[in-house]
Amino acid sequence: DGGITQSPKYLFRKEGQNVTLSCEQNLNHDAMYWYRQDPGQGLRLIYYSQIVNDFQKGDIAEGYSVSREKKESFPLTVTSAQKNPTAFYLCASSLRGPGANVLTFGAGSRLTVL
Amino acid sequence: AQTVTQSQPEMSVQEAETVTLSCTYDTSESNYYLFWYKQPPSRQMILVIRQEAYKQQNATENRFSVNFQKAAKSFSLKISDSQLGDTAMYFCAFMKLPSSGGGADGLTFGKGTHLIIQP
């Protein structure tokens, strides 16, 4: 079945450590997105990529980094510069062109900083 | 930049009742999409309904329908014959129309409404 796989589902990190969240899709989608969800805040866009080797900052990119070396993969690194990294992170993907208005979401990754 | 406002943090209704969730948005774009997403306790985001701004007819999906008022920038969701499985967070979202052949710049979400269906 086609879909988006996020791993790990739960992750614990000590302060000062970088951590990378994985997002893999087998939908042959061109565009991929990372969102952060906090209680009472809805979802906020961190980074997005419409094609391989290209990505753009979203609304809250500070303290995060991404890469897009393969069409299927869009990993997110939460760096030590992110002041409040504890949150739920969602990855999504979509086609370009006529199907660009439909985003498919992964199941999410919960990051807790100890 | 776009903003999406959901003014009802939480709502509770009895099973089988009809409930309406409110959403307003602000944008200078003339062509765009609006969405309602559902997030149950599993936290999986599920698309409920989508509306193209250039269509005057309100979208409908089974028990779910919208009231889209473009001039007022309002986009409410009506759930008829509510069921226990409708209990979830509901998010209103905005998408600027993607460029021809291009990808979307992502969705802008409201803060959500927690809907509780009581038995």
CSV table of C-alpha atoms in Angstrom, one decimal:
chain,number,residue,atom,x,y,z
A,1,ASP,CA,0.0,0.0,0.0
A,2,GLY,CA,1.2,3.5,-0.8
A,3,GLY,CA,1.7,5.9,2.0
A,4,ILE,CA,4.0,8.0,4.2
A,5,THR,CA,6.1,6.4,6.9
A,6,GLN,CA,7.5,8.5,9.7
A,7,SER,CA,10.0,7.2,12.2
A,8,PRO,CA,10.5,6.9,15.0
A,9,LYS,CA,7.0,7.3,16.4
A,10,TYR,CA,8.3,8.4,19.8
A,11,LEU,CA,11.8,9.9,20.4
A,12,PHE,CA,13.4,11.2,23.5
A,13,ARG,CA,16.4,13.6,23.4
A,14,LYS,CA,18.6,15.3,25.9
A,15,GLU,CA,19.0,19.0,25.7
A,16,GLY,CA,21.8,20.0,23.4
A,17,GLN,CA,21.5,17.0,21.1
A,18,ASN,CA,20.5,17.1,17.5
A,19,VAL,CA,17.9,14.6,16.3
A,20,THR,CA,16.7,13.5,12.9
A,21,LEU,CA,13.2,12.5,12.1
A,22,SER,CA,12.6,10.3,9.1
A,23,CYS,CA,9.9,10.8,6.5
A,24,GLU,CA,9.6,8.3,3.5
A,25,GLN,CA,6.9,8.2,0.9
A,26,ASN,CA,6.1,5.7,-1.9
A,27,LEU,CA,3.4,7.7,-3.5
A,28,ASN,CA,5.6,9.1,-6.2
A,29,HIS,CA,4.8,12.6,-4.9
A,30,ASP,CA,7.1,15.5,-5.8
A,31,ALA,CA,6.3,17.8,-2.9
A,32,MET,CA,6.9,17.1,0.7
A,33,TYR,CA,6.2,19.1,3.9
A,34,TRP,CA,7.1,19.2,7.6
A,35,TYR,CA,4.7,20.6,10.2
A,36,ARG,CA,4.9,21.0,13.9
A,37,GLN,CA,1.9,20.6,16.2
A,38,ASP,CA,1.7,22.0,19.7
A,39,PRO,CA,-1.4,21.9,21.9
A,40,GLY,CA,-3.7,24.8,21.1
A,41,GLN,CA,-1.5,26.0,18.2
A,42,GLY,CA,-2.7,24.0,15.2
A,43,LEU,CA,-0.1,22.9,12.7
A,44,ARG,CA,2.7,25.2,11.6
A,45,LEU,CA,4.8,24.8,8.5
A,46,ILE,CA,8.6,24.2,9.1
A,47,TYR,CA,10.0,23.5,5.7
A,48,TYR,CA,8.8,22.2,2.4
A,49,SER,CA,10.3,20.9,-0.8
A,50,GLN,CA,8.7,20.8,-4.3
A,51,ILE,CA,11.5,19.0,-6.1
A,52,VAL,CA,14.6,17.1,-5.3
A,53,ASN,CA,17.6,19.2,-4.1
A,54,ASP,CA,15.4,22.2,-3.4
A,55,PHE,CA,13.5,23.3,-0.3
A,56,GLN,CA,12.0,26.4,1.2
A,57,LYS,CA,11.6,27.7,4.7
A,58,GLY,CA,8.1,27.8,6.2
A,59,ASP,CA,6.8,29.9,9.0
A,60,ILE,CA,9.0,28.4,11.8
A,61,ALA,CA,12.2,27.2,10.3
A,62,GLU,CA,14.6,28.5,12.9
A,63,GLY,CA,16.4,25.7,14.7
A,64,TYR,CA,15.5,23.1,12.0
A,65,SER,CA,17.3,21.8,8.9
A,66,VAL,CA,16.2,19.5,6.0
A,67,SER,CA,17.6,17.8,3.0
A,68,ARG,CA,16.0,16.4,-0.1
A,69,GLU,CA,18.5,14.2,-1.9
A,70,LYS,CA,15.9,11.6,-3.0
A,71,LYS,CA,12.3,12.1,-4.2
A,72,GLU,CA,11.1,9.6,-1.6
A,73,SER,CA,12.8,11.0,1.5
A,74,PHE,CA,12.6,14.3,3.3
A,75,PRO,CA,14.4,14.0,6.7
A,76,LEU,CA,14.0,16.8,9.3
A,77,THR,CA,16.8,17.6,11.8
A,78,VAL,CA,15.9,19.3,15.0
A,79,THR,CA,19.1,21.1,16.1
A,80,SER,CA,20.2,22.2,19.5
A,81,ALA,CA,19.4,25.7,18.4
A,82,GLN,CA,15.7,24.9,18.6
A,83,LYS,CA,14.6,26.4,21.9
A,84,ASN,CA,11.5,24.4,22.5
A,85,PRO,CA,11.7,21.2,20.4
A,86,THR,CA,9.2,19.1,22.4
A,87,ALA,CA,6.2,18.7,20.0
A,88,PHE,CA,4.4,16.4,17.6
A,89,TYR,CA,5.9,16.5,14.1
A,90,LEU,CA,3.9,15.6,10.9
A,91,CYS,CA,5.2,15.0,7.5
A,92,ALA,CA,3.0,15.3,4.4
A,93,SER,CA,3.4,15.0,0.6
A,94,SER,CA,1.5,15.9,-2.6
A,95,LEU,CA,1.7,15.8,-6.3
A,96,ARG,CA,2.6,18.8,-8.4
A,97,GLY,CA,0.2,20.1,-11.0
A,98,PRO,CA,-3.5,19.1,-10.9
A,99,GLY,CA,-3.1,17.0,-7.8
A,100,ALA,CA,-1.2,19.6,-5.8
A,101,ASN,CA,-4.2,20.6,-3.7
A,102,VAL,CA,-4.3,17.2,-1.8
A,103,LEU,CA,-1.9,16.6,1.0
A,104,THR,CA,-1.4,13.1,2.4
A,105,PHE,CA,-0.1,13.0,6.0
A,106,GLY,CA,2.0,10.5,7.9
A,107,ALA,CA,1.2,9.2,11.3
A,108,GLY,CA,3.6,11.6,13.0
A,109,SER,CA,6.5,11.6,15.4
A,110,ARG,CA,6.4,12.7,19.0
A,111,LEU,CA,9.7,14.3,20.2
A,112,THR,CA,10.3,14.9,23.9
A,113,VAL,CA,13.3,16.7,25.2
A,114,LEU,CA,14.3,15.6,28.7
B,1,ALA,CA,0.3,36.0,4.3
B,2,GLN,CA,-2.9,34.1,5.1
B,3,THR,CA,-4.5,33.6,8.5
B,4,VAL,CA,-7.1,31.1,9.5
B,5,THR,CA,-9.2,31.6,12.7
B,6,GLN,CA,-11.3,29.0,14.5
B,7,SER,CA,-13.1,30.7,17.3
B,8,GLN,CA,-14.5,27.6,19.0
B,9,PRO,CA,-11.8,25.8,21.0
B,10,GLU,CA,-14.2,23.1,22.0
B,11,MET,CA,-17.8,22.0,21.3
B,12,SER,CA,-19.9,19.2,22.7
B,13,VAL,CA,-23.2,17.8,21.2
B,14,GLN,CA,-25.3,14.7,21.6
B,15,GLU,CA,-25.1,11.8,19.2
B,16,ALA,CA,-27.4,12.3,16.1
B,17,GLU,CA,-27.5,16.0,16.5
B,18,THR,CA,-26.3,18.5,13.9
B,19,VAL,CA,-23.3,20.6,14.7
B,20,THR,CA,-21.6,23.5,12.9
B,21,LEU,CA,-17.9,24.4,13.3
B,22,SER,CA,-16.9,28.0,12.4
B,23,CYS,CA,-13.9,29.2,10.4
B,24,THR,CA,-12.9,32.6,9.1
B,25,TYR,CA,-9.8,33.4,7.0
B,26,ASP,CA,-8.0,36.4,5.7
B,27,THR,CA,-6.2,36.5,2.4
B,28,SER,CA,-5.5,38.9,-0.5
B,29,GLU,CA,-5.6,35.9,-2.9
B,30,SER,CA,-8.6,35.5,-5.3
B,31,ASN,CA,-8.1,31.9,-6.1
B,32,TYR,CA,-7.5,29.3,-3.4
B,33,TYR,CA,-8.7,26.1,-1.7
B,34,LEU,CA,-10.2,25.6,1.7
B,35,PHE,CA,-10.2,22.4,3.6
B,36,TRP,CA,-11.5,20.8,6.8
B,37,TYR,CA,-9.3,18.1,8.3
B,38,LYS,CA,-10.2,15.7,11.1
B,39,GLN,CA,-7.6,14.5,13.6
B,40,PRO,CA,-8.9,11.7,15.8
B,41,PRO,CA,-7.1,10.5,19.0
B,42,SER,CA,-4.8,8.5,16.8
B,43,ARG,CA,-3.5,11.9,15.5
B,44,GLN,CA,-3.7,10.8,11.9
B,45,MET,CA,-4.8,13.8,9.7
B,46,ILE,CA,-7.8,12.9,7.6
B,47,LEU,CA,-9.2,15.1,4.9
B,48,VAL,CA,-12.9,15.7,5.5
B,49,ILE,CA,-13.9,18.1,2.7
B,50,ARG,CA,-12.4,20.5,0.2
B,51,GLN,CA,-13.8,23.6,-1.5
B,52,GLU,CA,-12.4,25.5,-4.5
B,53,ALA,CA,-12.9,29.2,-4.0
B,54,TYR,CA,-13.9,29.7,-7.7
B,55,LYS,CA,-16.9,27.4,-7.2
B,56,GLN,CA,-20.0,28.9,-5.8
B,57,GLN,CA,-21.6,25.6,-5.0
B,58,ASN,CA,-20.9,24.4,-1.5
B,59,ALA,CA,-19.0,21.1,-1.2
B,60,THR,CA,-20.8,18.1,0.3
B,61,GLU,CA,-19.4,14.7,1.4
B,62,ASN,CA,-22.1,12.4,2.8
B,63,ARG,CA,-22.9,13.8,6.3
B,64,PHE,CA,-20.4,16.7,6.0
B,65,SER,CA,-21.2,19.9,4.2
B,66,VAL,CA,-19.7,23.4,4.1
B,67,ASN,CA,-21.2,26.9,4.0
B,68,PHE,CA,-18.7,28.9,2.0
B,69,GLN,CA,-19.2,32.7,2.0
B,70,LYS,CA,-16.4,34.1,-0.1
B,71,ALA,CA,-17.2,37.8,0.4
B,72,ALA,CA,-17.3,37.3,4.2
B,73,LYS,CA,-14.3,35.0,4.1
B,74,SER,CA,-16.2,32.4,6.1
B,75,PHE,CA,-16.0,28.6,5.7
B,76,SER,CA,-18.1,26.7,8.2
B,77,LEU,CA,-18.5,22.9,8.5
B,78,LYS,CA,-21.8,21.2,9.2
B,79,ILE,CA,-21.9,17.7,10.5
B,80,SER,CA,-25.3,16.1,10.3
B,81,ASP,CA,-26.5,13.1,12.3
B,82,SER,CA,-23.3,13.2,14.4
B,83,GLN,CA,-21.8,9.9,15.4
B,84,LEU,CA,-19.4,8.9,18.2
B,85,GLY,CA,-16.7,8.4,15.7
B,86,ASP,CA,-16.8,12.1,14.8
B,87,THR,CA,-15.2,12.9,18.1
B,88,ALA,CA,-11.9,14.5,17.1
B,89,MET,CA,-10.0,17.8,16.5
B,90,TYR,CA,-11.2,19.6,13.4
B,91,PHE,CA,-8.9,21.9,11.6
B,92,CYS,CA,-9.8,24.5,9.0
B,93,ALA,CA,-7.0,25.1,6.4
B,94,PHE,CA,-6.2,27.4,3.5
B,95,MET,CA,-4.1,26.7,0.4
B,96,LYS,CA,-3.1,29.3,-2.1
B,97,LEU,CA,-3.7,28.1,-5.6
B,98,PRO,CA,-0.6,26.3,-6.8
B,99,SER,CA,1.1,27.7,-9.9
B,100,SER,CA,0.3,25.9,-13.2
B,101,GLY,CA,2.2,22.6,-13.1
B,102,GLY,CA,3.8,23.5,-9.8
B,103,GLY,CA,3.4,22.4,-6.3
B,104,ALA,CA,1.6,23.9,-3.4
B,105,ASP,CA,3.4,26.1,-0.8
B,106,GLY,CA,1.6,24.1,1.9
B,107,LEU,CA,-1.5,24.6,4.1
B,108,THR,CA,-2.1,27.3,6.6
B,109,PHE,CA,-4.1,25.9,9.5
B,110,GLY,CA,-6.4,27.3,12.2
B,111,LYS,CA,-5.8,26.3,15.8
B,112,GLY,CA,-8.6,23.7,15.7
B,113,THR,CA,-11.9,22.9,17.4
B,114,HIS,CA,-12.1,19.9,19.7
B,115,LEU,CA,-15.5,18.3,18.9
B,116,ILE,CA,-16.9,15.8,21.4
B,117,ILE,CA,-19.9,13.7,20.5
B,118,GLN,CA,-21.7,12.5,23.7
B,119,PRO,CA,-23.7,9.2,23.7
